[in-house]
Amino acid sequence: MPTTLAALSPLDGRYANKVDALRTTLSEAGFMHHRVKVEIAWLQALSLAGFAEIKPFSPAATDLLNHLVEQFSETDAERIKAIEAVTNHDVKAVEYWLKESIGLPLPNNFQHLPARPHQIAPEITAELKAAAEFIHFACTSEDINNTSHGMMIKTARDQIMLPTLDKLIARLTEIAHDNASVSMLSRTHGQTASPTTLGKEMANVVARLKRARQTIAQVEILAKMNGAVGNYNAHLSAYPQHDWENFSRKVIEQRLGLSYNPYTIQIEPHDYMAEMFDAFARANTILLDLNRDIWAYISVGYFKQKTKAGEIGSSTMPHKVNPIDFENSEGNLGLANALLKHLSEKLPISRWQRDLTDSTVLRNIGVAFGYTLLAYDSCLRGLNKLETNHTRLEEDLNQAWEVLAEPVQTVMRRYGIENPYEQLKELTRGKGISKEALHVFVSGLAIPPEAKESLLRLTPANYVGIAAQLARQV
């Protein structure tokens, strides 16, 4: 068997252990498992619909059906795959597997497959065999697939992706609070600018990510179970008096935990998926921005990185501690967003009532989420290595007294001194200014003594407005 070293995708090779959490839900085996869950939920609902041809299942039969869902294994997935090799249809393979699982033999063209051993009580087998043709009753494949995808995305979002994003937000919040009062020189356009605090800059990212997270969490996950073109054609041909719309709604909302979409073609239009993937991409873009900023802060020495025993930064320069976690995160966020963008742009488009271009694309949801999860993990590891370099921050501030030209000219404006901006521009633009020279200038201003004293008390380190307050509040 090939090892991870032979994997075509790094998600299944080099980074396999970092995205394992997604495999149970978003792998092909996970997709099969969810299809089984949907098929059985539909069958159990039909048994309670009051039709003469299918009776409510006994507790023993119900337990057996539930067991097929709860104990679904990789061996079961392999059996479905073996059946699919003959059918060349993945959903039909699940239907045949379910019938086989309740004691029915496979059709004659499956004779090459070894029989599966069964230990089902004869009375349960008889009961379920009587209901066997209600498996996949009136369904098109997309009734099973779209509901499965909905549950897969919901589970991945709620149990894996958002909790990991929450860890990032929590760590950034901690950094913001710890550094709320740590003054830092801003660098608008890469040039010295009005000071802020290190904590406030982290708080800015926290606020952005919280909004992005809320958008992700609020996307309503839609599903449909209404037949080949969305009109219950087949359903009504068998039971014309039954309220199929209400029946479908209850299965989707009460049994599967999704939201019912009454207006569809053969496929659920995937608009909610586009919303979801766009929302993740926006969060990812915020983190990409953070990665680049922290990379630059490390470069100028505002942050140091904790070293790890045995780790090598460069094969030739022993002194180096490279910001590899943030670089890794940035690269994988780019890959993730490229996939998420394609998913959101492609999936809502289907020729007429159905084409199959969405099918192969949907199989890459796990890849898009995988690169996203990998990027989150890398960023979090990088954040946990950061140490604030107070000395370097103070050095930069002490060499940037020109940033106080802003408050000086603003106070001059208040007291009606002509051309204050122009005067400070002439004094400081492109050449900086010393503390002493700035104090000489301020001392000569015709402004009230208290205003002059206030300006003379300013330093680049304490000219930070309410940055510390904002950082603590986030």
Short mmCIF file of C-alpha atoms in Angstrom, two decimals:
data_model
loop_
_atom_site.label_atom_id
_atom_site.label_comp_id
_atom_site.label_asym_id
_atom_site.label_seq_id
_atom_site.Cartn_x
_atom_site.Cartn_y
_atom_site.Cartn_z
CA MET A 1 0.00 0.00 0.00
CA PRO A 2 1.26 3.54 -0.78
CA THR A 3 2.43 5.54 2.21
CA THR A 4 1.82 9.22 2.90
CA LEU A 5 5.10 9.86 1.08
CA ALA A 6 3.35 8.82 -2.14
CA ALA A 7 0.35 11.09 -1.60
CA LEU A 8 -0.46 13.45 -4.46
CA SER A 9 -1.93 16.06 -2.12
CA PRO A 10 0.10 17.34 0.85
CA LEU A 11 -3.13 17.22 2.86
CA ASP A 12 -2.93 13.44 2.64
CA GLY A 13 0.85 13.37 2.88
CA ARG A 14 3.05 15.87 4.68
CA TYR A 15 0.19 17.53 6.57
CA ALA A 16 -2.09 14.50 7.00
CA ASN A 17 -2.12 14.53 10.80
CA LYS A 18 -3.01 18.22 10.93
CA VAL A 19 -6.28 17.78 9.02
CA ASP A 20 -7.34 14.39 10.41
CA ALA A 21 -10.28 15.99 12.20
CA LEU A 22 -11.96 16.62 8.84
CA ARG A 23 -11.61 13.10 7.44
CA THR A 24 -14.52 11.47 9.24
CA THR A 25 -16.88 14.11 7.91
CA LEU A 26 -15.57 15.29 4.54
CA SER A 27 -13.84 12.22 3.08
CA GLU A 28 -15.49 9.93 0.53
CA ALA A 29 -16.22 7.47 3.33
CA GLY A 30 -17.79 10.33 5.27
CA PHE A 31 -19.94 11.18 2.25
CA MET A 32 -21.11 7.56 2.04
CA HIS A 33 -21.90 7.54 5.74
CA HIS A 34 -24.07 10.62 5.43
CA ARG A 35 -25.88 9.16 2.41
CA VAL A 36 -26.71 6.10 4.51
CA LYS A 37 -28.03 8.36 7.25
CA VAL A 38 -30.26 10.25 4.79
CA GLU A 39 -31.61 7.09 3.13
CA ILE A 40 -32.49 5.55 6.48
CA ALA A 41 -34.05 8.76 7.79
CA TRP A 42 -36.26 8.92 4.68
CA LEU A 43 -37.21 5.22 5.02
CA GLN A 44 -38.06 5.57 8.70
CA ALA A 45 -40.19 8.63 7.99
CA LEU A 46 -42.05 6.76 5.24
CA SER A 47 -42.81 3.94 7.67
CA LEU A 48 -44.67 6.45 9.86
CA ALA A 49 -46.51 8.22 7.04
CA GLY A 50 -49.63 6.03 7.24
CA PHE A 51 -49.22 4.28 3.89
CA ALA A 52 -50.86 0.86 3.69
CA GLU A 53 -47.85 -0.65 1.94
CA ILE A 54 -45.28 0.15 4.63
CA LYS A 55 -45.93 -0.24 8.33
CA PRO A 56 -44.16 1.39 11.28
CA PHE A 57 -41.02 -0.53 12.08
CA SER A 58 -40.75 -2.64 15.21
CA PRO A 59 -38.23 -1.54 17.86
CA ALA A 60 -35.89 -4.33 16.76
CA ALA A 61 -36.02 -3.29 13.09
CA THR A 62 -35.56 0.35 14.09
CA ASP A 63 -32.52 -0.58 16.17
CA LEU A 64 -31.02 -2.45 13.23
CA LEU A 65 -31.46 0.52 10.90
CA ASN A 66 -30.02 2.90 13.48
CA HIS A 67 -27.11 0.51 13.96
CA LEU A 68 -26.28 0.74 10.25
CA VAL A 69 -25.82 4.49 10.72
CA GLU A 70 -24.09 4.48 14.07
CA GLN A 71 -21.66 1.65 13.35
CA PHE A 72 -20.85 2.55 9.74
CA SER A 73 -17.20 1.66 9.14
CA GLU A 74 -14.49 1.89 6.54
CA THR A 75 -15.24 -1.74 5.71
CA ASP A 76 -18.81 -0.73 4.87
CA ALA A 77 -17.50 2.10 2.70
CA GLU A 78 -15.22 -0.34 0.88
CA ARG A 79 -18.21 -2.64 0.22
CA ILE A 80 -20.17 0.27 -1.25
CA LYS A 81 -17.15 1.13 -3.40
CA ALA A 82 -17.00 -2.47 -4.65
CA ILE A 83 -20.70 -2.29 -5.58
CA GLU A 84 -20.14 1.06 -7.30
CA ALA A 85 -17.46 -0.56 -9.46
CA VAL A 86 -20.33 -2.45 -11.11
CA THR A 87 -23.10 0.17 -11.00
CA ASN A 88 -20.84 3.12 -11.92
CA HIS A 89 -23.33 5.10 -9.83
CA ASP A 90 -22.40 6.01 -6.27
CA VAL A 91 -25.89 6.63 -4.86
CA LYS A 92 -27.31 3.44 -6.40
CA ALA A 93 -24.42 1.60 -4.77
CA VAL A 94 -25.54 2.91 -1.37
CA GLU A 95 -29.10 1.74 -2.08
CA TYR A 96 -27.89 -1.76 -2.98
CA TRP A 97 -25.69 -1.84 0.12
CA LEU A 98 -28.65 -0.96 2.33
CA LYS A 99 -30.78 -3.68 0.80
CA GLU A 100 -27.96 -6.16 1.24
CA SER A 101 -27.56 -5.01 4.86
CA ILE A 102 -31.14 -5.97 5.68
CA GLY A 103 -30.77 -9.42 4.15
CA LEU A 104 -31.55 -9.04 0.45
CA PRO A 105 -29.10 -10.56 -2.06
CA LEU A 106 -27.39 -8.34 -4.59
CA PRO A 107 -28.55 -8.61 -8.22
CA ASN A 108 -27.06 -11.39 -10.37
CA ASN A 109 -24.37 -9.19 -11.91
CA PHE A 110 -22.67 -8.95 -8.50
CA GLN A 111 -21.91 -12.66 -8.24
CA HIS A 112 -18.16 -11.96 -8.30
CA LEU A 113 -18.43 -10.23 -4.90
CA PRO A 114 -18.13 -12.47 -1.84
CA ALA A 115 -21.37 -12.67 0.11
CA ARG A 116 -21.61 -10.69 3.33
CA PRO A 117 -22.34 -12.73 6.45
CA HIS A 118 -25.52 -11.73 8.26
CA GLN A 119 -26.85 -12.60 11.70
CA ILE A 120 -30.24 -10.93 11.49
CA ALA A 121 -33.25 -12.54 13.14
CA PRO A 122 -35.57 -14.01 10.48
CA GLU A 123 -38.57 -11.97 11.65
CA ILE A 124 -36.57 -8.70 11.36
CA THR A 125 -35.30 -9.70 7.93
CA ALA A 126 -38.84 -10.43 6.80
CA GLU A 127 -40.11 -7.11 8.16
CA LEU A 128 -37.40 -5.07 6.47
CA LYS A 129 -37.54 -7.04 3.23
CA ALA A 130 -41.22 -6.12 2.98
CA ALA A 131 -40.20 -2.45 3.07
CA ALA A 132 -37.11 -2.82 0.89
CA GLU A 133 -38.50 -1.03 -2.19
CA PHE A 134 -39.21 2.02 -0.05
CA ILE A 135 -35.46 2.54 0.27
CA HIS A 136 -34.74 5.55 -1.98
CA PHE A 137 -38.49 5.77 -2.70
CA ALA A 138 -39.31 8.59 -5.19
CA CYS A 139 -35.85 10.10 -4.64
CA THR A 140 -33.42 11.39 -7.18
CA SER A 141 -29.73 11.04 -6.32
CA GLU A 142 -29.52 14.73 -5.51
CA ASP A 143 -32.13 14.35 -2.78
CA ILE A 144 -29.59 12.17 -1.01
CA ASN A 145 -26.47 14.09 -2.03
CA ASN A 146 -27.54 17.63 -1.21
CA THR A 147 -28.77 16.67 2.25
CA SER A 148 -25.57 14.72 2.86
CA HIS A 149 -23.45 17.69 1.79
CA GLY A 150 -25.49 19.96 4.03
CA MET A 151 -24.90 17.79 7.09
CA MET A 152 -21.21 17.38 6.21
CA ILE A 153 -20.69 21.14 5.89
CA LYS A 154 -22.67 21.84 9.05
CA THR A 155 -20.65 19.34 11.09
CA ALA A 156 -17.33 20.56 9.70
CA ARG A 157 -18.24 24.19 10.34
CA ASP A 158 -19.70 23.77 13.83
CA GLN A 159 -17.45 21.09 15.28
CA ILE A 160 -14.08 21.72 13.60
CA MET A 161 -13.64 24.95 11.65
CA LEU A 162 -15.30 27.46 13.99
CA PRO A 163 -13.80 25.98 17.19
CA THR A 164 -10.34 26.27 15.60
CA LEU A 165 -11.04 29.83 14.49
CA ASP A 166 -12.23 30.54 18.04
CA LYS A 167 -8.85 29.39 19.38
CA LEU A 168 -7.16 31.87 17.07
CA ILE A 169 -9.46 34.68 18.18
CA ALA A 170 -8.90 33.77 21.84
CA ARG A 171 -5.11 33.80 21.44
CA LEU A 172 -5.17 37.12 19.59
CA THR A 173 -7.42 38.54 22.31
CA GLU A 174 -4.92 37.40 24.93
CA ILE A 175 -2.07 39.08 23.03
CA ALA A 176 -4.17 42.24 22.70
CA HIS A 177 -4.86 42.40 26.43
CA ASP A 178 -1.29 41.56 27.45
CA ASN A 179 0.09 44.29 25.18
CA ALA A 180 -2.69 46.84 25.56
CA SER A 181 -0.33 49.50 26.92
CA VAL A 182 2.79 48.53 24.97
CA SER A 183 3.39 51.54 22.74
CA MET A 184 4.39 50.91 19.15
CA LEU A 185 5.32 53.13 16.23
CA SER A 186 2.81 52.88 13.41
CA ARG A 187 4.04 52.46 9.86
CA THR A 188 1.46 53.84 7.45
CA HIS A 189 2.81 53.40 3.92
CA GLY A 190 5.84 51.87 5.60
CA GLN A 191 6.80 55.26 7.05
CA THR A 192 6.82 56.44 10.66
CA ALA A 193 3.32 57.48 11.73
CA SER A 194 1.25 58.29 14.81
CA PRO A 195 1.95 55.74 17.55
CA THR A 196 -0.49 53.05 18.58
CA THR A 197 -0.09 50.11 20.94
CA LEU A 198 0.79 46.57 20.02
CA GLY A 199 -2.35 45.38 21.80
CA LYS A 200 -4.57 47.74 19.83
CA GLU A 201 -3.23 46.39 16.54
CA MET A 202 -4.09 42.85 17.64
CA ALA A 203 -7.48 44.07 18.86
CA ASN A 204 -8.21 45.39 15.38
CA VAL A 205 -7.78 41.88 13.99
CA VAL A 206 -9.89 40.35 16.76
CA ALA A 207 -12.76 42.71 15.95
CA ARG A 208 -12.56 41.88 12.24
CA LEU A 209 -12.41 38.14 12.85
CA LYS A 210 -15.37 38.22 15.24
CA ARG A 211 -17.53 39.80 12.56
CA ALA A 212 -16.31 37.31 9.98
CA ARG A 213 -16.96 34.42 12.35
CA GLN A 214 -20.50 35.61 12.98
CA THR A 215 -21.14 35.69 9.24
CA ILE A 216 -19.90 32.10 8.87
CA ALA A 217 -21.98 30.90 11.81
CA GLN A 218 -25.17 32.56 10.56
CA VAL A 219 -25.22 30.96 7.10
CA GLU A 220 -28.42 28.92 6.89
CA ILE A 221 -27.76 25.44 5.50
CA LEU A 222 -30.51 24.54 3.04
CA ALA A 223 -31.66 21.20 1.66
CA LYS A 224 -34.33 19.70 -0.55
CA MET A 225 -35.97 16.26 -1.03
CA ASN A 226 -38.44 16.92 -3.83
CA GLY A 227 -37.51 14.66 -6.73
CA ALA A 228 -36.04 14.92 -10.19
CA VAL A 229 -36.94 18.55 -10.97
CA GLY A 230 -38.17 19.80 -7.62
CA ASN A 231 -41.93 19.23 -8.06
CA TYR A 232 -42.62 15.88 -6.31
CA ASN A 233 -43.66 14.38 -9.65
CA ALA A 234 -42.85 10.77 -8.75
CA HIS A 235 -44.12 11.12 -5.20
CA LEU A 236 -47.57 12.24 -6.34
CA SER A 237 -47.78 9.51 -8.96
CA ALA A 238 -47.67 6.95 -6.14
CA TYR A 239 -49.57 8.81 -3.39
CA PRO A 240 -51.42 11.77 -4.94
CA GLN A 241 -53.25 12.70 -1.73
CA HIS A 242 -50.18 12.87 0.49
CA ASP A 243 -48.78 16.25 1.59
CA TRP A 244 -45.30 15.60 0.27
CA GLU A 245 -44.09 19.14 0.75
CA ASN A 246 -44.79 19.06 4.47
CA PHE A 247 -43.44 15.52 4.71
CA SER A 248 -40.17 16.54 3.06
CA ARG A 249 -39.87 19.61 5.25
CA LYS A 250 -40.18 17.52 8.41
CA VAL A 251 -37.56 14.99 7.29
CA ILE A 252 -35.11 17.77 6.43
CA GLU A 253 -35.67 19.91 9.49
CA GLN A 254 -36.55 17.40 12.22
CA ARG A 255 -34.53 14.34 11.22
CA LEU A 256 -31.55 15.86 9.41
CA GLY A 257 -31.23 19.21 11.20
CA LEU A 258 -31.15 21.36 8.06
CA SER A 259 -33.37 24.13 6.66
CA TYR A 260 -35.97 23.32 4.01
CA ASN A 261 -35.72 24.94 0.57
CA PRO A 262 -39.05 24.67 -1.31
CA TYR A 263 -37.83 26.11 -4.63
CA THR A 264 -35.23 24.07 -6.47
CA ILE A 265 -34.40 22.38 -9.75
CA GLN A 266 -33.01 18.85 -9.57
CA ILE A 267 -30.26 20.20 -7.34
CA GLU A 268 -30.45 22.46 -4.33
CA PRO A 269 -29.08 25.65 -5.94
CA HIS A 270 -26.00 25.81 -3.67
CA ASP A 271 -26.45 29.52 -2.96
CA TYR A 272 -25.95 28.89 0.75
CA MET A 273 -22.72 27.08 -0.05
CA ALA A 274 -21.50 30.13 -1.95
CA GLU A 275 -22.37 32.28 1.06
CA MET A 276 -20.53 29.89 3.36
CA PHE A 277 -17.40 29.64 1.24
CA ASP A 278 -17.31 33.40 0.66
CA ALA A 279 -17.64 33.93 4.41
CA PHE A 280 -14.71 31.62 5.11
CA ALA A 281 -12.69 33.34 2.40
CA ARG A 282 -13.28 36.72 4.07
CA ALA A 283 -12.08 35.37 7.41
CA ASN A 284 -9.09 33.85 5.65
CA THR A 285 -8.24 37.16 4.01
CA ILE A 286 -8.19 38.85 7.42
CA LEU A 287 -5.79 36.20 8.69
CA LEU A 288 -3.65 36.52 5.58
CA ASP A 289 -3.36 40.25 6.34
CA LEU A 290 -2.39 39.39 9.93
CA ASN A 291 0.25 36.88 8.80
CA ARG A 292 1.93 39.48 6.61
CA ASP A 293 1.87 42.14 9.31
CA ILE A 294 3.32 39.85 11.98
CA TRP A 295 5.96 38.67 9.50
CA ALA A 296 6.96 42.32 9.06
CA TYR A 297 6.89 43.01 12.82
CA ILE A 298 9.22 40.05 13.34
CA SER A 299 11.43 41.40 10.57
CA VAL A 300 11.87 44.78 12.29
CA GLY A 301 12.28 43.14 15.69
CA TYR A 302 9.01 44.08 17.40
CA PHE A 303 8.43 40.39 18.08
CA LYS A 304 10.94 37.70 18.92
CA GLN A 305 10.17 34.02 18.40
CA LYS A 306 10.63 31.29 20.98
CA THR A 307 13.12 28.76 19.72
CA LYS A 308 12.56 25.02 19.64
CA ALA A 309 15.34 22.59 20.51
CA GLY A 310 16.76 20.92 17.43
CA GLU A 311 14.95 23.19 14.98
CA ILE A 312 17.00 24.73 12.15
CA GLY A 313 16.17 28.09 10.60
CA SER A 314 18.63 27.99 7.71
CA SER A 315 20.85 25.28 6.26
CA THR A 316 23.73 27.74 6.04
CA MET A 317 23.00 30.60 8.51
CA PRO A 318 22.90 29.19 12.06
CA HIS A 319 21.58 32.39 13.66
CA LYS A 320 18.24 32.45 11.83
CA VAL A 321 14.82 31.90 13.40
CA ASN A 322 12.51 32.18 10.44
CA PRO A 323 8.79 33.11 10.72
CA ILE A 324 7.88 29.85 8.98
CA ASP A 325 4.51 29.36 10.69
CA PHE A 326 3.16 32.66 9.39
CA GLU A 327 4.61 31.98 5.94
CA ASN A 328 3.03 28.52 5.93
CA SER A 329 -0.29 29.97 7.02
CA GLU A 330 -0.17 32.67 4.36
CA GLY A 331 0.57 30.18 1.59
CA ASN A 332 -2.18 27.78 2.61
CA LEU A 333 -4.72 30.58 3.01
CA GLY A 334 -4.01 31.49 -0.60
CA LEU A 335 -4.66 27.92 -1.72
CA ALA A 336 -7.79 27.71 0.41
CA ASN A 337 -9.21 30.96 -0.95
CA ALA A 338 -8.51 29.97 -4.55
CA LEU A 339 -10.60 26.83 -4.01
CA LEU A 340 -13.28 28.59 -1.96
CA LYS A 341 -13.63 31.25 -4.65
CA HIS A 342 -14.06 28.65 -7.38
CA LEU A 343 -16.60 26.74 -5.27
CA SER A 344 -18.64 29.87 -4.60
CA GLU A 345 -18.56 31.02 -8.23
CA LYS A 346 -19.20 27.67 -9.87
CA LEU A 347 -21.67 25.82 -7.62
CA PRO A 348 -24.71 28.13 -8.00
CA ILE A 349 -24.59 27.66 -11.80
CA SER A 350 -26.28 24.64 -13.38
CA ARG A 351 -27.46 24.35 -16.99
CA TRP A 352 -31.25 24.16 -17.15
CA GLN A 353 -32.60 21.79 -14.53
CA ARG A 354 -29.33 19.90 -13.98
CA ASP A 355 -25.82 19.35 -15.19
CA LEU A 356 -23.11 17.32 -13.50
CA THR A 357 -20.36 19.93 -13.28
CA ASP A 358 -21.07 20.45 -9.58
CA SER A 359 -20.53 16.80 -8.66
CA THR A 360 -16.78 16.61 -9.07
CA VAL A 361 -16.31 20.13 -7.69
CA LEU A 362 -18.24 19.31 -4.51
CA ARG A 363 -15.77 16.53 -3.77
CA ASN A 364 -13.20 19.26 -3.07
CA ILE A 365 -14.99 20.86 -0.13
CA GLY A 366 -12.73 18.86 2.16
CA VAL A 367 -9.67 20.15 0.29
CA ALA A 368 -10.74 23.79 0.68
CA PHE A 369 -11.54 23.30 4.36
CA GLY A 370 -8.35 21.27 4.77
CA TYR A 371 -6.09 24.06 3.55
CA THR A 372 -8.05 26.52 5.70
CA LEU A 373 -7.67 24.35 8.80
CA LEU A 374 -3.98 23.84 8.08
CA ALA A 375 -3.51 27.62 7.79
CA TYR A 376 -5.36 28.22 11.08
CA ASP A 377 -3.15 25.66 12.82
CA SER A 378 0.05 27.23 11.45
CA CYS A 379 -1.01 30.74 12.45
CA LEU A 380 -1.91 29.61 15.95
CA ARG A 381 1.42 27.86 16.37
CA GLY A 382 3.17 31.00 15.23
CA LEU A 383 1.22 33.19 17.65
CA ASN A 384 2.13 30.88 20.52
CA LYS A 385 5.84 31.41 19.77
CA LEU A 386 5.74 35.22 19.87
CA GLU A 387 7.47 37.27 22.53
CA THR A 388 7.16 41.05 22.64
CA ASN A 389 10.51 42.81 22.21
CA HIS A 390 10.00 45.85 24.43
CA THR A 391 13.52 47.16 23.90
CA ARG A 392 13.16 47.28 20.13
CA LEU A 393 9.75 48.94 20.33
CA GLU A 394 11.12 51.63 22.63
CA GLU A 395 14.13 52.23 20.38
CA ASP A 396 11.94 52.92 17.37
CA LEU A 397 9.71 55.28 19.31
CA ASN A 398 12.65 57.22 20.73
CA GLN A 399 13.97 57.83 17.25
CA ALA A 400 10.68 59.15 15.85
CA TRP A 401 9.93 62.46 17.55
CA GLU A 402 8.71 63.78 14.19
CA VAL A 403 5.41 61.92 14.76
CA LEU A 404 4.53 64.57 17.35
CA ALA A 405 4.23 67.11 14.54
CA GLU A 406 0.63 65.92 14.28
CA PRO A 407 -0.52 66.94 17.80
CA VAL A 408 1.52 70.15 17.72
CA GLN A 409 -0.02 71.42 14.48
CA THR A 410 -3.48 70.31 15.67
CA VAL A 411 -3.18 72.35 18.87
CA MET A 412 -1.85 75.30 16.84
CA ARG A 413 -4.99 75.09 14.70
CA ARG A 414 -7.14 75.27 17.82
CA TYR A 415 -5.57 78.53 18.90
CA GLY A 416 -5.70 80.18 15.50
CA ILE A 417 -2.00 80.17 14.59
CA GLU A 418 -1.66 80.61 10.85
CA ASN A 419 -0.32 77.86 8.59
CA PRO A 420 0.40 75.36 11.37
CA TYR A 421 0.57 72.39 9.03
CA GLU A 422 2.96 74.15 6.72
CA GLN A 423 5.18 75.21 9.62
CA LEU A 424 5.49 71.64 10.94
CA LYS A 425 5.93 70.30 7.41
CA GLU A 426 8.90 72.60 6.92
CA LEU A 427 10.30 71.61 10.30
CA THR A 428 9.96 67.81 10.02
CA ARG A 429 9.08 66.43 6.56
CA GLY A 430 11.62 63.93 5.27
CA LYS A 431 14.26 64.77 7.85
CA GLY A 432 12.89 63.88 11.27
CA ILE A 433 13.45 66.03 14.34
CA SER A 434 15.00 65.66 17.76
CA LYS A 435 13.22 65.95 21.08
CA GLU A 436 15.19 69.10 21.84
CA ALA A 437 14.38 70.81 18.53
CA LEU A 438 10.68 70.01 18.89
CA HIS A 439 10.61 71.40 22.43
CA VAL A 440 12.31 74.60 21.26
CA PHE A 441 9.62 75.00 18.58
CA VAL A 442 6.77 74.35 21.03
CA SER A 443 8.21 76.68 23.64
CA GLY A 444 8.11 79.54 21.14
CA LEU A 445 4.43 79.11 20.25
CA ALA A 446 1.92 81.80 21.18
CA ILE A 447 -0.53 79.43 22.86
CA PRO A 448 -1.83 79.25 26.45
CA PRO A 449 0.72 77.94 29.01
CA GLU A 450 -1.38 74.88 29.90
CA ALA A 451 -1.59 73.88 26.22
CA LYS A 452 2.15 74.37 25.85
CA GLU A 453 2.84 72.26 28.95
CA SER A 454 0.59 69.51 27.66
CA LEU A 455 2.48 69.38 24.36
CA LEU A 456 5.84 69.36 26.14
CA ARG A 457 4.73 66.32 28.19
CA LEU A 458 4.03 64.34 25.02
CA THR A 459 6.45 61.64 23.90
CA PRO A 460 6.14 59.17 21.03
CA ALA A 461 5.46 56.49 23.65
CA ASN A 462 2.54 58.25 25.36
CA TYR A 463 0.95 59.76 22.25
CA VAL A 464 -1.37 56.79 21.71
CA GLY A 465 -4.86 58.20 22.22
CA ILE A 466 -7.27 55.59 23.61
CA ALA A 467 -5.40 52.67 22.05
CA ALA A 468 -4.86 50.89 25.38
CA GLN A 469 -8.50 51.29 26.34
CA LEU A 470 -9.70 49.89 23.01
CA ALA A 471 -7.31 46.96 23.28
CA ARG A 472 -8.58 46.03 26.74
CA GLN A 473 -12.21 46.26 25.66
CA VAL A 474 -11.99 43.84 22.75
#
